[in-house]
Short mmCIF file of C-alpha atoms in Angstrom, two decimals:
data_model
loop_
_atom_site.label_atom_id
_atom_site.label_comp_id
_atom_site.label_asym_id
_atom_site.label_seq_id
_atom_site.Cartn_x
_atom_site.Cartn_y
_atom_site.Cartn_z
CA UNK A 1 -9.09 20.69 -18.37
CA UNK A 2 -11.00 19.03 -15.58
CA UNK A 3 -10.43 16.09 -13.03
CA UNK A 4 -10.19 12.51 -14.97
CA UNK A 5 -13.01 11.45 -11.80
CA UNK A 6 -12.40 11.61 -7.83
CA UNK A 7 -9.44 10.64 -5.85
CA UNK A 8 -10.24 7.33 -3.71
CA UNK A 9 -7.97 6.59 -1.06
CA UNK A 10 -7.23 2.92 0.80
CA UNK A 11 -5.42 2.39 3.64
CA UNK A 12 -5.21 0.04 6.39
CA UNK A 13 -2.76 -2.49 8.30
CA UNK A 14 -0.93 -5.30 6.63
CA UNK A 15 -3.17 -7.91 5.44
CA UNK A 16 -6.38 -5.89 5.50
CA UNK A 17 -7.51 -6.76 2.04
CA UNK A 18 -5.80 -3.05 0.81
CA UNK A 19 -4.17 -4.11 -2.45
CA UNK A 20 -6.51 -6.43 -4.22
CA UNK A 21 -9.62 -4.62 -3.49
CA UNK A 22 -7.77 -1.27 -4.64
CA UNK A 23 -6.75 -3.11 -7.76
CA UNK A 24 -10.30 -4.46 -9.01
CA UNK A 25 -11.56 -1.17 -7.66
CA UNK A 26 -10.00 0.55 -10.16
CA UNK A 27 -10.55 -1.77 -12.64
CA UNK A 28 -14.35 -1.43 -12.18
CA UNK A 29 -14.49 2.05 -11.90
CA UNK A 30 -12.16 2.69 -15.22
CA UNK A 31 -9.18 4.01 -12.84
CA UNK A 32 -5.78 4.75 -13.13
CA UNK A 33 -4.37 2.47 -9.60
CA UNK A 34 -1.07 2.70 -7.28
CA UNK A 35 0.31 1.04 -4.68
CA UNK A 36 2.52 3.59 -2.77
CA UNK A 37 3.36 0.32 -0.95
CA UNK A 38 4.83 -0.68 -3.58
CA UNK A 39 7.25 2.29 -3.60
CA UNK A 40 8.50 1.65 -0.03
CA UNK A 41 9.28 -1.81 -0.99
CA UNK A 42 11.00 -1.03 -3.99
CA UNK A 43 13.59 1.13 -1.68
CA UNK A 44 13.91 -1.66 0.95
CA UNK A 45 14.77 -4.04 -1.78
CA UNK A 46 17.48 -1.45 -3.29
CA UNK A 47 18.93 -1.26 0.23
CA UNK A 48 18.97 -4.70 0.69
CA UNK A 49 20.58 -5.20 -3.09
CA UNK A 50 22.94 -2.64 -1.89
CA UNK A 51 23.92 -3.86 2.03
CA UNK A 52 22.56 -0.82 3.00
CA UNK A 53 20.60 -0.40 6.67
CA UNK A 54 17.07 0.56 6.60
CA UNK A 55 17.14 2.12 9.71
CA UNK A 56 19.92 4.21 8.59
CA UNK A 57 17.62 7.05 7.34
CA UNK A 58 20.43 9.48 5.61
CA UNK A 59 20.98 6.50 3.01
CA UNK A 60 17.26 5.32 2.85
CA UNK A 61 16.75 8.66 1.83
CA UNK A 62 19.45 9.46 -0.80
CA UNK A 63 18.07 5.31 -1.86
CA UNK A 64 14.03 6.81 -2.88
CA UNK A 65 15.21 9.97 -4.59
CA UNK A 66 17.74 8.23 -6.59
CA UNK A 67 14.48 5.29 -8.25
CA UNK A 68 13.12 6.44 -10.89
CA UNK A 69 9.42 5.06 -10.72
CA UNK A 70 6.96 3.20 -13.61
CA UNK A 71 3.70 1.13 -12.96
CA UNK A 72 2.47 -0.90 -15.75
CA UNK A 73 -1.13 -2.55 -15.69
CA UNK A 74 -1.95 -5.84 -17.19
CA UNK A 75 -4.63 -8.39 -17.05
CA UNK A 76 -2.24 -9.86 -14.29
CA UNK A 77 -1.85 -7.37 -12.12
CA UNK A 78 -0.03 -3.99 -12.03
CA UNK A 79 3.75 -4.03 -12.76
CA UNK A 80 6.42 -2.64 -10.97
CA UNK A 81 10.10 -1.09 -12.60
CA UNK A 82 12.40 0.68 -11.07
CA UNK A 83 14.74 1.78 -13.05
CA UNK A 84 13.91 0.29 -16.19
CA UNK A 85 13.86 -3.60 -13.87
CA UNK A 86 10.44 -5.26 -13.82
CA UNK A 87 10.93 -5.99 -9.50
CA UNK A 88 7.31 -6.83 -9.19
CA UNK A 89 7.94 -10.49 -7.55
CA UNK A 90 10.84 -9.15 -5.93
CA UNK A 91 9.29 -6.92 -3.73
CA UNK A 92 6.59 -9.42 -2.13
CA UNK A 93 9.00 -11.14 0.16
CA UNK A 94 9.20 -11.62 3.54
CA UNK A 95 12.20 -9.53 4.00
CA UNK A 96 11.71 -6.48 1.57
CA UNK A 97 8.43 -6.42 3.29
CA UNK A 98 10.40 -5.98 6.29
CA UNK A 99 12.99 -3.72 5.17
CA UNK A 100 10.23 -1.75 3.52
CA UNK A 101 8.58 -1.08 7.03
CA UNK A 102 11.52 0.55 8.50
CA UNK A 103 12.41 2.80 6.10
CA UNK A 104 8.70 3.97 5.69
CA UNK A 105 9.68 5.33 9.37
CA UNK A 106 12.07 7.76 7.62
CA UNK A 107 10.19 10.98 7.42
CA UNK A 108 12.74 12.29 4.91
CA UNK A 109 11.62 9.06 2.77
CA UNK A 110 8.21 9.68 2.94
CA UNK A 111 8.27 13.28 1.78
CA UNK A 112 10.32 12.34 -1.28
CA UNK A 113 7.77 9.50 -1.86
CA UNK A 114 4.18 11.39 -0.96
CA UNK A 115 5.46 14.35 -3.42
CA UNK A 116 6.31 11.28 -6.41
CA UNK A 117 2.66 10.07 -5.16
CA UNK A 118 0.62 13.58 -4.97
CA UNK A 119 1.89 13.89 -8.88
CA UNK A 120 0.70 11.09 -9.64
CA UNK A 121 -2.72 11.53 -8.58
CA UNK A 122 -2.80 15.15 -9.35
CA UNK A 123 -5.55 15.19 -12.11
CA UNK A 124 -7.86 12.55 -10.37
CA UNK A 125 -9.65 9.62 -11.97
CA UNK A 126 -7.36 7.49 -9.24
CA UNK A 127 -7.39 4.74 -6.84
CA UNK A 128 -4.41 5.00 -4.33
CA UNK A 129 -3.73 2.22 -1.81
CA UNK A 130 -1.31 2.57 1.12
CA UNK A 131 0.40 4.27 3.92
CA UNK A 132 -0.57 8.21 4.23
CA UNK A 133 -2.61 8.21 1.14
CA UNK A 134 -5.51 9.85 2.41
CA UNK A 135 -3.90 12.14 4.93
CA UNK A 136 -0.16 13.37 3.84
CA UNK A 137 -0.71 12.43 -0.05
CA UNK A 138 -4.24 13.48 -0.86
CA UNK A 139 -5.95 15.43 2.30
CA UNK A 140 -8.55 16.44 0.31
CA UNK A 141 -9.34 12.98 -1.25
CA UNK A 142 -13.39 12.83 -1.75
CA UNK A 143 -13.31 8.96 -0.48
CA UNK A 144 -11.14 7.77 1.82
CA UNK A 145 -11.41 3.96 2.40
CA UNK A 146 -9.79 2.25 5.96
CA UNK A 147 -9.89 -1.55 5.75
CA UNK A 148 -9.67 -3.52 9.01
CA UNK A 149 -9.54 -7.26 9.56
CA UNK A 150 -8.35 -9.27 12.40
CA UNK A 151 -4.86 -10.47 13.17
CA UNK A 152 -5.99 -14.21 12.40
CA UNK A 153 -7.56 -13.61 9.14
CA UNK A 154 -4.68 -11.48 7.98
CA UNK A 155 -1.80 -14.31 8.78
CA UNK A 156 -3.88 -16.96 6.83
CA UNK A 157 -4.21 -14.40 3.60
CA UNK A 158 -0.33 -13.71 4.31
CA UNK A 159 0.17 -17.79 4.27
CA UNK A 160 -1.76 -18.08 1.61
CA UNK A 161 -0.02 -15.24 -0.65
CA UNK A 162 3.08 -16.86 0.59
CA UNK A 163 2.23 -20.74 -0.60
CA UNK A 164 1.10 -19.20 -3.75
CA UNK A 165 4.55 -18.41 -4.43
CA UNK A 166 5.78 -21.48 -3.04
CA UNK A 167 7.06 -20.29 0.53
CA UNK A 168 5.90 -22.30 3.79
CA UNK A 169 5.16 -19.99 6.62
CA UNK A 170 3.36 -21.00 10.11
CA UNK A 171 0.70 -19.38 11.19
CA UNK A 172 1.62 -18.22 14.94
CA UNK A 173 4.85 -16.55 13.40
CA UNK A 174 2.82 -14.55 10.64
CA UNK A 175 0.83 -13.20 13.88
CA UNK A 176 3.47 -12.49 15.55
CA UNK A 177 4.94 -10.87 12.69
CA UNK A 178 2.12 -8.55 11.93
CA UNK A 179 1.01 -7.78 15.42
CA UNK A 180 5.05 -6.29 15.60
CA UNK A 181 4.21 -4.12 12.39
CA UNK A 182 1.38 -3.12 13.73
CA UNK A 183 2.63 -1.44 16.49
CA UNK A 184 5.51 -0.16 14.33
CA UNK A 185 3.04 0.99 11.61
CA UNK A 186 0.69 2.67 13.75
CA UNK A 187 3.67 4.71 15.96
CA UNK A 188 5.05 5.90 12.74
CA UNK A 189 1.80 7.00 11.35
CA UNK A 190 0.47 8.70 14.31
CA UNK A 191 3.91 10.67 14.26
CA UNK A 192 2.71 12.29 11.14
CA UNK A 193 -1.16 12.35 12.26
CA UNK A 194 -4.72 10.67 12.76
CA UNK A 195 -4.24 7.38 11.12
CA UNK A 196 -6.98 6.55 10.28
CA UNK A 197 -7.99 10.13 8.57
CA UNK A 198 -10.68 11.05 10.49
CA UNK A 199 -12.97 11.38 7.71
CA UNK A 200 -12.11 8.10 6.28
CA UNK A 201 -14.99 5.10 6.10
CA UNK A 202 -13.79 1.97 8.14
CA UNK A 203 -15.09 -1.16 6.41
CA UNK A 204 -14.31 -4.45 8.50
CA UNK A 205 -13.15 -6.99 6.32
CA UNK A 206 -13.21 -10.19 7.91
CA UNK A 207 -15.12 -12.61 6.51
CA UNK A 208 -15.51 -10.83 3.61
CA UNK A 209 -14.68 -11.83 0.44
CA UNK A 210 -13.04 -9.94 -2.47
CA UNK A 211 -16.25 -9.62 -4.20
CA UNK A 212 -18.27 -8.54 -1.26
CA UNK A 213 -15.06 -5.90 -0.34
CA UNK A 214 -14.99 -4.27 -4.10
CA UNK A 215 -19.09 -4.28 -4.14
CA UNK A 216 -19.02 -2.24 -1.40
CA UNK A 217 -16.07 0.29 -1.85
CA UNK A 218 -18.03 0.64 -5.13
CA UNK A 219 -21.28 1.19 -3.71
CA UNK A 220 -18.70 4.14 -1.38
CA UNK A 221 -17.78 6.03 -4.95
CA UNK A 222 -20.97 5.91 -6.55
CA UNK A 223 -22.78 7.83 -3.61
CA UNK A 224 -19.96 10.68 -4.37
CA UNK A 225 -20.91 10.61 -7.72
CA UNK A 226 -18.70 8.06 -9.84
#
Protein backbone atom coordinates (compact mmCIF):
# COMPACT_ATOMS: atom_id res chain seq x y z
CA UNK A 1 0.00 0.00 0.00
CA UNK A 2 1.41 3.43 -0.68
CA UNK A 3 1.96 6.78 1.31
CA UNK A 4 -1.62 8.48 2.30
CA UNK A 5 0.44 11.98 0.67
CA UNK A 6 3.86 13.63 1.98
CA UNK A 7 5.02 14.26 5.43
CA UNK A 8 5.00 18.20 6.19
CA UNK A 9 6.84 19.26 9.06
CA UNK A 10 6.40 22.76 11.29
CA UNK A 11 8.51 23.92 13.71
CA UNK A 12 9.54 27.06 15.21
CA UNK A 13 9.78 29.06 18.69
CA UNK A 14 6.87 29.68 20.95
CA UNK A 15 4.43 31.95 19.47
CA UNK A 16 5.55 31.64 15.87
CA UNK A 17 2.17 30.99 14.41
CA UNK A 18 3.17 26.85 14.55
CA UNK A 19 -0.13 25.40 15.74
CA UNK A 20 -2.89 27.18 13.98
CA UNK A 21 -1.32 27.33 10.66
CA UNK A 22 -0.45 23.45 11.06
CA UNK A 23 -4.05 22.91 11.97
CA UNK A 24 -5.86 24.67 8.88
CA UNK A 25 -2.95 23.29 6.92
CA UNK A 26 -4.10 20.10 7.30
CA UNK A 27 -7.45 20.85 7.05
CA UNK A 28 -6.91 22.26 3.51
CA UNK A 29 -4.78 19.76 2.32
CA UNK A 30 -7.19 16.69 3.61
CA UNK A 31 -4.46 15.75 6.41
CA UNK A 32 -4.26 13.74 9.25
CA UNK A 33 -2.54 16.76 12.00
CA UNK A 34 -0.44 16.50 15.45
CA UNK A 35 0.85 18.58 17.78
CA UNK A 36 3.86 16.73 19.39
CA UNK A 37 3.61 19.87 21.58
CA UNK A 38 0.87 18.75 22.74
CA UNK A 39 2.50 15.52 24.02
CA UNK A 40 5.15 17.35 26.09
CA UNK A 41 2.47 19.25 27.74
CA UNK A 42 0.39 16.47 28.47
CA UNK A 43 3.52 14.99 30.64
CA UNK A 44 4.22 18.36 32.37
CA UNK A 45 0.64 18.49 33.38
CA UNK A 46 0.81 14.68 34.75
CA UNK A 47 3.87 15.78 36.73
CA UNK A 48 2.39 18.65 37.97
CA UNK A 49 -1.05 16.51 38.86
CA UNK A 50 1.38 14.24 40.46
CA UNK A 51 4.00 16.80 42.54
CA UNK A 52 6.47 15.46 40.50
CA UNK A 53 9.76 17.74 39.29
CA UNK A 54 10.18 18.30 35.70
CA UNK A 55 13.64 18.64 35.88
CA UNK A 56 13.87 15.39 37.56
CA UNK A 57 14.35 13.44 34.26
CA UNK A 58 14.25 9.62 35.73
CA UNK A 59 10.45 10.40 36.68
CA UNK A 60 9.64 12.64 33.58
CA UNK A 61 10.60 9.74 31.83
CA UNK A 62 8.86 6.76 33.55
CA UNK A 63 5.70 9.96 33.39
CA UNK A 64 5.62 9.81 28.97
CA UNK A 65 5.92 6.05 28.70
CA UNK A 66 3.32 5.43 31.20
CA UNK A 67 0.29 8.10 28.81
CA UNK A 68 -1.31 6.39 26.65
CA UNK A 69 -1.95 8.95 23.70
CA UNK A 70 -5.41 9.86 21.45
CA UNK A 71 -6.02 13.02 19.23
CA UNK A 72 -9.47 13.65 18.19
CA UNK A 73 -10.35 16.33 15.40
CA UNK A 74 -13.41 18.42 15.41
CA UNK A 75 -14.70 21.49 13.78
CA UNK A 76 -13.17 23.11 17.02
CA UNK A 77 -9.99 22.14 17.00
CA UNK A 78 -8.06 18.88 17.62
CA UNK A 79 -8.66 17.10 20.98
CA UNK A 80 -6.38 15.92 23.36
CA UNK A 81 -6.87 12.49 25.94
CA UNK A 82 -4.60 11.03 27.80
CA UNK A 83 -5.65 8.28 29.22
CA UNK A 84 -9.10 8.16 28.30
CA UNK A 85 -9.27 12.36 29.97
CA UNK A 86 -10.16 14.97 27.35
CA UNK A 87 -6.93 17.55 28.91
CA UNK A 88 -7.16 19.73 25.89
CA UNK A 89 -7.77 23.15 27.98
CA UNK A 90 -5.66 21.83 30.57
CA UNK A 91 -2.62 21.81 28.84
CA UNK A 92 -2.66 25.58 27.48
CA UNK A 93 -1.66 27.16 30.72
CA UNK A 94 0.92 29.16 31.74
CA UNK A 95 2.47 26.65 33.93
CA UNK A 96 2.09 23.23 32.01
CA UNK A 97 3.54 25.30 29.30
CA UNK A 98 6.31 25.73 31.58
CA UNK A 99 6.62 22.44 33.02
CA UNK A 100 6.29 21.13 29.50
CA UNK A 101 9.59 23.01 28.46
CA UNK A 102 11.73 21.38 30.95
CA UNK A 103 10.95 18.09 30.57
CA UNK A 104 11.21 18.38 26.68
CA UNK A 105 15.04 18.82 27.88
CA UNK A 106 14.93 15.14 28.95
CA UNK A 107 16.49 13.26 26.14
CA UNK A 108 15.13 10.01 27.57
CA UNK A 109 11.57 11.85 27.15
CA UNK A 110 12.01 12.75 23.82
CA UNK A 111 13.00 9.36 22.48
CA UNK A 112 9.94 7.76 24.08
CA UNK A 113 7.89 10.63 22.51
CA UNK A 114 9.64 10.99 18.77
CA UNK A 115 9.21 6.96 18.50
CA UNK A 116 5.03 7.50 19.68
CA UNK A 117 5.39 10.46 16.94
CA UNK A 118 7.44 8.61 13.96
CA UNK A 119 4.34 5.90 14.25
CA UNK A 120 2.17 8.14 13.90
CA UNK A 121 3.27 9.63 10.81
CA UNK A 122 4.60 6.48 9.41
CA UNK A 123 2.28 6.09 6.31
CA UNK A 124 2.28 9.89 5.37
CA UNK A 125 -0.67 12.03 4.34
CA UNK A 126 0.48 14.19 7.69
CA UNK A 127 0.99 17.54 9.03
CA UNK A 128 3.26 17.49 12.21
CA UNK A 129 3.87 20.65 14.24
CA UNK A 130 6.53 20.95 16.95
CA UNK A 131 9.82 20.40 18.55
CA UNK A 132 12.22 17.88 16.44
CA UNK A 133 9.61 17.09 13.93
CA UNK A 134 11.54 17.56 10.98
CA UNK A 135 14.92 16.46 12.23
CA UNK A 136 14.71 13.53 15.07
CA UNK A 137 10.93 12.50 14.09
CA UNK A 138 10.79 12.61 10.32
CA UNK A 139 14.49 13.36 8.75
CA UNK A 140 13.35 12.56 5.61
CA UNK A 141 10.15 14.74 5.69
CA UNK A 142 9.62 16.15 1.89
CA UNK A 143 8.56 19.75 3.47
CA UNK A 144 9.87 21.01 6.32
CA UNK A 145 8.28 24.36 7.42
CA UNK A 146 10.34 26.87 10.18
CA UNK A 147 8.10 29.74 11.28
CA UNK A 148 9.76 32.83 12.77
CA UNK A 149 8.18 35.96 14.20
CA UNK A 150 9.48 38.50 16.52
CA UNK A 151 9.51 38.50 20.29
CA UNK A 152 6.81 41.43 20.30
CA UNK A 153 4.39 39.91 18.00
CA UNK A 154 4.60 36.58 19.74
CA UNK A 155 3.75 38.08 23.49
CA UNK A 156 0.66 39.94 22.02
CA UNK A 157 -0.66 36.44 20.24
CA UNK A 158 0.35 34.80 23.76
CA UNK A 159 -1.91 37.74 25.53
CA UNK A 160 -4.31 37.34 23.30
CA UNK A 161 -4.65 33.34 23.54
CA UNK A 162 -4.47 34.05 27.17
CA UNK A 163 -7.58 36.77 27.41
CA UNK A 164 -9.40 34.41 25.23
CA UNK A 165 -9.50 32.15 28.03
CA UNK A 166 -10.00 34.76 30.44
CA UNK A 167 -6.34 35.16 31.95
CA UNK A 168 -4.72 38.81 32.18
CA UNK A 169 -1.09 38.74 31.32
CA UNK A 170 1.27 41.97 30.68
CA UNK A 171 3.04 42.27 27.91
CA UNK A 172 6.82 42.93 29.14
CA UNK A 173 6.46 39.63 31.28
CA UNK A 174 5.22 37.45 28.21
CA UNK A 175 8.66 38.80 26.58
CA UNK A 176 10.46 38.10 29.13
CA UNK A 177 8.96 34.83 29.39
CA UNK A 178 9.56 33.73 25.88
CA UNK A 179 12.90 35.32 25.31
CA UNK A 180 13.90 32.73 28.59
CA UNK A 181 12.38 29.74 26.48
CA UNK A 182 14.03 30.72 23.80
CA UNK A 183 17.27 30.35 24.97
CA UNK A 184 16.18 27.16 26.79
CA UNK A 185 14.50 25.83 23.59
CA UNK A 186 17.20 26.51 21.30
CA UNK A 187 20.19 24.92 23.84
CA UNK A 188 18.14 21.84 24.09
CA UNK A 189 17.55 21.53 20.45
CA UNK A 190 20.95 22.21 19.26
CA UNK A 191 22.00 19.35 21.80
CA UNK A 192 20.26 16.98 19.55
CA UNK A 193 21.21 18.97 16.16
CA UNK A 194 20.68 21.87 13.52
CA UNK A 195 17.51 23.41 14.69
CA UNK A 196 16.34 24.67 12.26
CA UNK A 197 16.84 21.41 9.82
CA UNK A 198 18.93 22.70 7.42
CA UNK A 199 16.76 21.90 4.64
CA UNK A 200 13.78 23.38 6.21
CA UNK A 201 11.97 26.71 4.48
CA UNK A 202 11.99 29.71 7.01
CA UNK A 203 8.82 31.75 6.47
CA UNK A 204 8.78 35.06 8.67
CA UNK A 205 5.59 35.48 10.13
CA UNK A 206 5.18 38.78 11.42
CA UNK A 207 2.66 40.67 10.16
CA UNK A 208 1.19 37.98 8.64
CA UNK A 209 -1.99 36.83 9.10
CA UNK A 210 -3.39 33.27 9.42
CA UNK A 211 -4.70 33.36 6.00
CA UNK A 212 -1.65 34.78 4.38
CA UNK A 213 0.58 31.99 6.68
CA UNK A 214 -1.68 28.79 5.46
CA UNK A 215 -1.76 30.34 1.66
CA UNK A 216 1.65 30.12 1.62
CA UNK A 217 2.68 26.81 3.43
CA UNK A 218 0.10 25.63 0.85
CA UNK A 219 1.56 27.15 -2.05
CA UNK A 220 5.15 25.07 -0.14
CA UNK A 221 3.19 21.45 -0.62
CA UNK A 222 1.75 21.94 -3.85
CA UNK A 223 5.25 22.63 -5.55
CA UNK A 224 6.19 18.97 -4.02
CA UNK A 225 3.33 17.69 -5.55
CA UNK A 226 0.19 17.75 -3.10
Amino acid sequence: MGKRGIVIAIDGPAGSGKSTTARRVAGRLEYLYLDTGAMYRAVGLTMIRRGLDPDDESAAAGTAAALEFDFRSEASGQRVLINGEDVTGEIRSADVSDAASRVAVHAAVRRILVARQRELGFEGGIVMEGRDTGTAVFPDAELKIFLVADVAERARRRQRELRNSGVAAELDELMGQIRERDTRDSATQRRSGPWPASDAVSVDTTGLDVAAQVARVVELARERGV
